[in-house]
Short mmCIF file of C-alpha atoms in Angstrom, two decimals:
data_model
loop_
_atom_site.label_atom_id
_atom_site.label_comp_id
_atom_site.label_asym_id
_atom_site.label_seq_id
_atom_site.Cartn_x
_atom_site.Cartn_y
_atom_site.Cartn_z
CA MET N 977 -31.91 -6.69 -36.95
CA SER N 978 -29.66 -4.02 -38.29
CA GLY N 979 -26.70 -4.80 -40.48
CA ASN N 980 -24.26 -3.55 -37.90
CA ARG N 981 -25.66 -5.91 -35.26
CA ASN N 982 -25.36 -8.90 -37.59
CA VAL N 983 -21.75 -8.10 -38.37
CA PHE N 984 -20.89 -7.67 -34.69
CA SER N 985 -22.58 -10.88 -33.65
CA SER N 986 -20.90 -12.94 -36.33
CA ARG N 987 -17.47 -11.88 -35.07
CA SER N 988 -18.15 -12.24 -31.35
CA PRO N 989 -16.76 -15.31 -29.68
CA SER N 990 -19.35 -17.40 -27.86
CA GLY N 991 -20.00 -20.77 -26.33
CA TRP N 992 -17.19 -23.24 -25.69
CA TRP N 993 -14.68 -21.25 -27.72
CA ARG N 994 -15.23 -18.15 -25.56
CA ARG N 995 -14.89 -20.20 -22.38
CA ALA N 996 -11.68 -21.77 -23.66
CA VAL N 997 -10.15 -18.42 -24.55
CA THR N 998 -11.17 -16.95 -21.16
CA ARG N 999 -9.57 -19.87 -19.26
CA ALA N 1000 -6.41 -19.58 -21.37
CA VAL N 1001 -6.09 -15.82 -20.85
CA GLN N 1002 -6.76 -16.00 -17.14
CA GLY N 1003 -4.37 -18.90 -16.70
CA GLY N 1004 -1.69 -17.15 -18.72
CA TRP N 1005 -2.07 -13.97 -16.72
CA ARG N 1006 -1.76 -15.88 -13.43
CA TRP N 1007 1.44 -17.45 -14.77
CA VAL N 1008 2.79 -14.02 -15.71
CA GLN N 1009 1.94 -12.61 -12.29
CA GLU N 1010 3.73 -15.55 -10.58
CA ALA N 1011 6.76 -15.32 -12.83
CA GLY N 1012 6.99 -11.51 -12.60
CA ALA N 1013 6.74 -11.27 -8.81
CA VAL N 1014 9.88 -10.13 -7.04
CA THR N 1015 11.12 -12.12 -4.03
CA ALA N 1016 14.41 -12.66 -2.26
CA GLU N 1017 14.80 -15.92 -4.20
CA HIS N 1018 13.83 -14.31 -7.55
CA PRO N 1019 14.76 -10.60 -7.41
CA GLY N 1020 15.05 -10.26 -11.19
CA GLN N 1021 16.84 -7.11 -12.15
CA LEU N 1022 16.12 -5.32 -8.87
CA SER N 1023 19.09 -5.16 -6.42
CA PHE N 1024 17.59 -4.00 -3.11
CA ARG N 1025 19.85 -3.13 -0.23
CA ALA N 1026 17.81 -5.74 1.70
CA LEU N 1027 14.95 -7.94 0.62
CA GLY N 1028 13.58 -9.98 3.52
CA HIS N 1029 12.39 -13.52 3.72
CA GLY N 1030 8.84 -14.00 2.61
CA THR N 1031 8.56 -10.47 1.11
CA ARG N 1032 6.87 -10.24 -2.25
CA LEU N 1033 6.43 -7.46 -4.76
CA ALA N 1034 3.42 -8.28 -6.94
CA PHE N 1035 3.56 -8.03 -10.72
CA PRO N 1036 3.35 -5.66 -12.43
CA GLN N 1037 5.47 -3.41 -10.29
CA GLY N 1038 5.27 0.34 -10.37
CA THR N 1039 8.31 2.62 -10.78
CA VAL N 1040 11.24 1.32 -8.74
CA PHE N 1041 14.67 2.97 -8.66
CA GLY N 1042 17.42 3.65 -6.19
CA GLU N 1043 16.82 0.15 -4.81
CA GLN N 1044 20.41 0.01 -3.54
CA TRP N 1045 19.15 2.40 -0.80
CA ILE N 1046 15.89 0.58 -0.13
CA GLU N 1047 15.50 -1.99 2.69
CA LEU N 1048 12.48 -4.25 2.86
CA GLY N 1049 11.95 -6.37 5.97
CA ASP N 1050 10.60 -9.90 6.19
CA HIS N 1051 7.07 -10.89 5.12
CA CYS N 1052 6.17 -7.58 3.48
CA ILE N 1053 3.39 -7.47 0.89
CA ILE N 1054 3.83 -4.95 -1.91
CA GLY N 1055 0.78 -4.75 -4.12
CA GLU N 1056 0.56 -4.25 -7.89
CA ARG N 1057 1.86 -0.99 -9.40
CA VAL N 1058 3.42 0.25 -6.21
CA THR N 1059 6.13 2.86 -6.67
CA LEU N 1060 9.26 2.69 -4.45
CA THR N 1061 11.97 5.28 -5.12
CA ALA N 1062 15.04 6.48 -3.30
CA GLY N 1063 16.53 9.72 -4.62
CA MET N 1064 15.07 12.26 -7.01
CA MET N 1065 16.17 10.30 -10.08
CA PRO N 1066 17.95 7.11 -10.94
CA GLY N 1067 21.74 6.97 -10.95
CA LEU N 1068 22.42 9.20 -7.89
CA ASP N 1069 24.94 8.31 -5.18
CA LEU N 1070 22.90 8.64 -1.99
CA GLY N 1071 25.70 7.69 0.42
CA PRO N 1072 26.28 4.72 2.74
CA ALA N 1073 22.96 4.65 4.63
CA ALA N 1074 19.56 3.38 3.65
CA ILE N 1075 17.14 6.05 2.47
CA LEU N 1076 13.86 4.04 2.51
CA THR N 1077 13.21 1.36 5.13
CA LEU N 1078 10.15 -0.86 5.47
CA GLY N 1079 9.97 -2.92 8.66
CA ASP N 1080 8.78 -6.55 8.89
CA GLY N 1081 5.22 -7.20 7.81
CA VAL N 1082 4.52 -3.89 6.09
CA VAL N 1083 1.68 -3.98 3.56
CA LEU N 1084 1.50 -1.47 0.68
CA GLY N 1085 -1.84 -1.60 -1.21
CA ARG N 1086 -2.20 -1.47 -4.95
CA GLY N 1087 -1.07 1.73 -6.62
CA SER N 1088 0.59 3.20 -3.53
CA HIS N 1089 3.66 5.43 -3.75
CA VAL N 1090 6.56 5.88 -1.34
CA ILE N 1091 8.85 8.64 -2.54
CA ALA N 1092 12.05 8.89 -0.45
CA ASP N 1093 14.31 11.69 -1.58
CA THR N 1094 15.53 11.80 1.99
CA ARG N 1095 15.03 9.29 4.90
CA VAL N 1096 11.63 7.54 5.11
CA VAL N 1097 10.94 4.82 7.69
CA ILE N 1098 7.79 2.73 7.84
CA GLY N 1099 7.53 0.69 11.05
CA SER N 1100 6.75 -3.03 11.25
CA ASP N 1101 3.20 -4.28 10.75
CA THR N 1102 1.98 -1.02 9.21
CA TYR N 1103 -0.78 -1.59 6.72
CA CYS N 1104 -1.53 0.80 3.88
CA GLY N 1105 -4.69 0.59 1.80
CA PRO N 1106 -4.68 1.17 -1.97
CA TYR N 1107 -3.31 4.41 -3.48
CA VAL N 1108 -1.61 5.71 -0.33
CA TYR N 1109 1.01 8.40 -1.03
CA ILE N 1110 3.99 8.87 1.25
CA THR N 1111 6.64 11.39 0.33
CA SER N 1112 9.60 13.20 1.83
CA THR N 1113 9.50 15.87 -0.87
CA ASN N 1114 7.26 18.74 -1.59
CA HIS N 1115 7.33 21.49 -4.28
CA SER N 1116 8.33 24.98 -3.32
CA TYR N 1117 6.91 28.14 -4.73
CA ASP N 1118 9.05 30.86 -3.12
CA ASP N 1119 9.82 32.67 -6.38
CA PRO N 1120 6.59 33.94 -7.96
CA GLY N 1121 8.43 34.54 -11.21
CA GLN N 1122 9.41 30.89 -11.77
CA PRO N 1123 7.21 27.89 -12.63
CA VAL N 1124 6.64 25.87 -9.46
CA GLY N 1125 7.92 22.65 -11.09
CA LYS N 1126 11.31 24.29 -11.81
CA GLN N 1127 11.96 25.48 -8.24
CA TRP N 1128 14.09 23.32 -5.99
CA PRO N 1129 11.78 21.20 -3.77
CA ARG N 1130 11.93 20.96 0.02
CA THR N 1131 12.66 17.63 1.70
CA GLU N 1132 12.12 16.46 5.24
CA PRO N 1133 12.39 12.95 6.74
CA VAL N 1134 9.19 10.95 7.33
CA GLU N 1135 8.67 8.40 10.08
CA ILE N 1136 5.66 6.09 10.48
CA GLY N 1137 5.57 4.08 13.63
CA PRO N 1138 4.85 0.34 13.91
CA GLY N 1139 1.35 -1.04 13.81
CA CYS N 1140 -0.27 1.85 11.94
CA TRP N 1141 -3.17 1.69 9.46
CA LEU N 1142 -3.36 4.16 6.58
CA GLY N 1143 -6.73 4.15 4.72
CA THR N 1144 -7.22 4.33 1.00
CA GLY N 1145 -5.95 7.48 -0.59
CA ALA N 1146 -4.20 8.82 2.51
CA VAL N 1147 -1.30 11.28 1.91
CA VAL N 1148 1.65 11.64 4.28
CA LEU N 1149 3.63 14.79 3.67
CA PRO N 1150 7.31 15.62 4.32
CA GLY N 1151 8.24 15.96 7.99
CA ALA N 1152 5.35 13.88 9.26
CA ARG N 1153 6.02 11.63 12.28
CA LEU N 1154 3.34 9.12 13.15
CA GLY N 1155 3.53 7.30 16.45
CA ARG N 1156 2.65 3.68 17.18
CA ASN N 1157 -0.72 2.18 16.19
CA VAL N 1158 -2.04 5.32 14.50
CA VAL N 1159 -5.13 5.14 12.31
CA VAL N 1160 -5.26 7.51 9.31
CA ALA N 1161 -8.75 7.84 7.79
CA ALA N 1162 -9.15 7.36 4.08
CA GLY N 1163 -8.31 10.48 2.02
CA SER N 1164 -6.62 12.27 4.90
CA VAL N 1165 -3.56 14.52 4.43
CA VAL N 1166 -1.09 14.09 7.30
CA ARG N 1167 1.62 16.58 8.33
CA GLY N 1168 3.47 17.17 11.56
CA ASP N 1169 3.50 14.98 14.63
CA VAL N 1170 0.74 12.40 15.39
CA PRO N 1171 0.75 10.84 18.89
CA ASP N 1172 0.65 7.13 19.65
CA HIS N 1173 -2.70 5.30 19.62
CA SER N 1174 -4.69 8.07 17.95
CA VAL N 1175 -7.06 8.42 14.96
CA VAL N 1176 -6.63 11.27 12.53
CA ALA N 1177 -8.95 12.42 9.73
CA GLY N 1178 -9.34 15.31 7.37
CA ALA N 1179 -7.22 17.55 5.11
CA PRO N 1180 -5.18 18.63 6.95
CA ALA N 1181 -5.63 15.64 9.28
CA ARG N 1182 -6.54 16.31 12.88
CA VAL N 1183 -6.77 13.98 15.88
CA VAL N 1184 -10.41 12.85 16.26
CA ARG N 1185 -9.92 10.05 18.76
CA LYS N 1186 -7.20 9.11 21.29
CA TRP N 1187 -6.53 6.27 23.72
CA ASP N 1188 -6.51 7.19 27.40
CA ALA N 1189 -4.95 4.70 29.79
CA GLU N 1190 -7.67 5.30 32.40
CA ARG N 1191 -10.77 6.03 30.28
CA GLY N 1192 -10.07 4.07 27.10
CA TRP N 1193 -10.86 5.56 23.72
CA GLN N 1194 -12.03 9.13 23.87
CA PRO N 1195 -14.50 9.83 22.44
CA PRO N 1196 -15.76 6.27 23.05
CA LEU N 1197 -16.02 3.87 20.15
CA ARG N 1198 -19.48 3.61 18.58
CA THR N 1199 -19.22 -0.08 17.73
CA PRO N 1200 -18.57 -3.10 20.02
CA ALA N 1201 -15.13 -4.59 20.00
CA PRO N 1202 -14.73 -7.62 17.74
CA VAL N 1203 -14.71 -11.02 19.43
CA PRO N 1204 -11.23 -12.56 19.11
CA ILE N 1205 -10.84 -15.94 17.61
CA PRO N 1206 -10.27 -18.57 20.34
CA GLU N 1207 -6.91 -20.31 20.30
CA GLY N 1208 -6.82 -23.66 18.56
CA VAL N 1209 -9.69 -22.98 16.16
CA THR N 1210 -8.92 -24.38 12.73
CA PRO N 1211 -9.71 -22.69 9.37
CA GLU N 1212 -12.14 -25.51 8.62
CA GLN N 1213 -14.05 -24.80 11.81
CA LEU N 1214 -14.25 -21.06 10.92
CA VAL N 1215 -15.67 -21.91 7.51
CA ALA N 1216 -18.27 -24.23 8.99
CA LEU N 1217 -19.25 -21.56 11.56
CA ALA N 1218 -19.64 -18.96 8.81
CA GLU N 1219 -21.80 -21.28 6.74
CA GLU N 1220 -23.97 -22.05 9.77
CA GLU N 1221 -24.51 -18.40 10.56
CA SER N 1222 -25.41 -17.63 6.92
CA GLU N 1223 -28.17 -20.30 6.74
CA PRO N 1224 -31.67 -18.80 6.92
CA GLU N 1225 -33.72 -19.60 9.98
CA GLY N 1226 -36.40 -22.23 9.44
#
């Protein structure tokens, strides 16, 4: 063995001591996550315009400011390191109305950003995967003699209808208006109007599938519809069924 390996091995925790340290660190981190979460009962230093019942902002939070103009509905789930901002910078007076509104049951995945320099509305039961970026502001580059970052940005309201699903890494640009139950494919860049019950994909995003009242989904779905869970089935029964299906055939 080399000398370096012996030195490293002698300093590396192992056995019961390593297991004890691991349990202590993991338990401590869970306690920190629980204590640092933001809820209506424990808002900490954040003073939202509205913070609904059952809504939870996981710890650690991302950048949050302008919360006096941010309304969060009931039973929202805000993942770790999610940024929520109203206004271009802290300390601005944005007037009497809410700037950023999340309806009931909205889910924002880890690392997502919602930047509301003007009105942004996310409808109830809209789910966003990790690292989704929704913004009402975009840089302008009208003057070729000035750095882009120093030119005054353009802002347009954003509206996302209820029941939508935004895949991982999706970007929603200023002025976008998504209808009800819209699916945005992962990595898509959405601008403009998107009709109800449609699927969009690409950069820029384009409609690739729509629901027709007479013909159903067009083009047709390639996979069979999932079988709904019957009413009255308990979680224990579902676990038992999953275990039965996973057992190898004899």
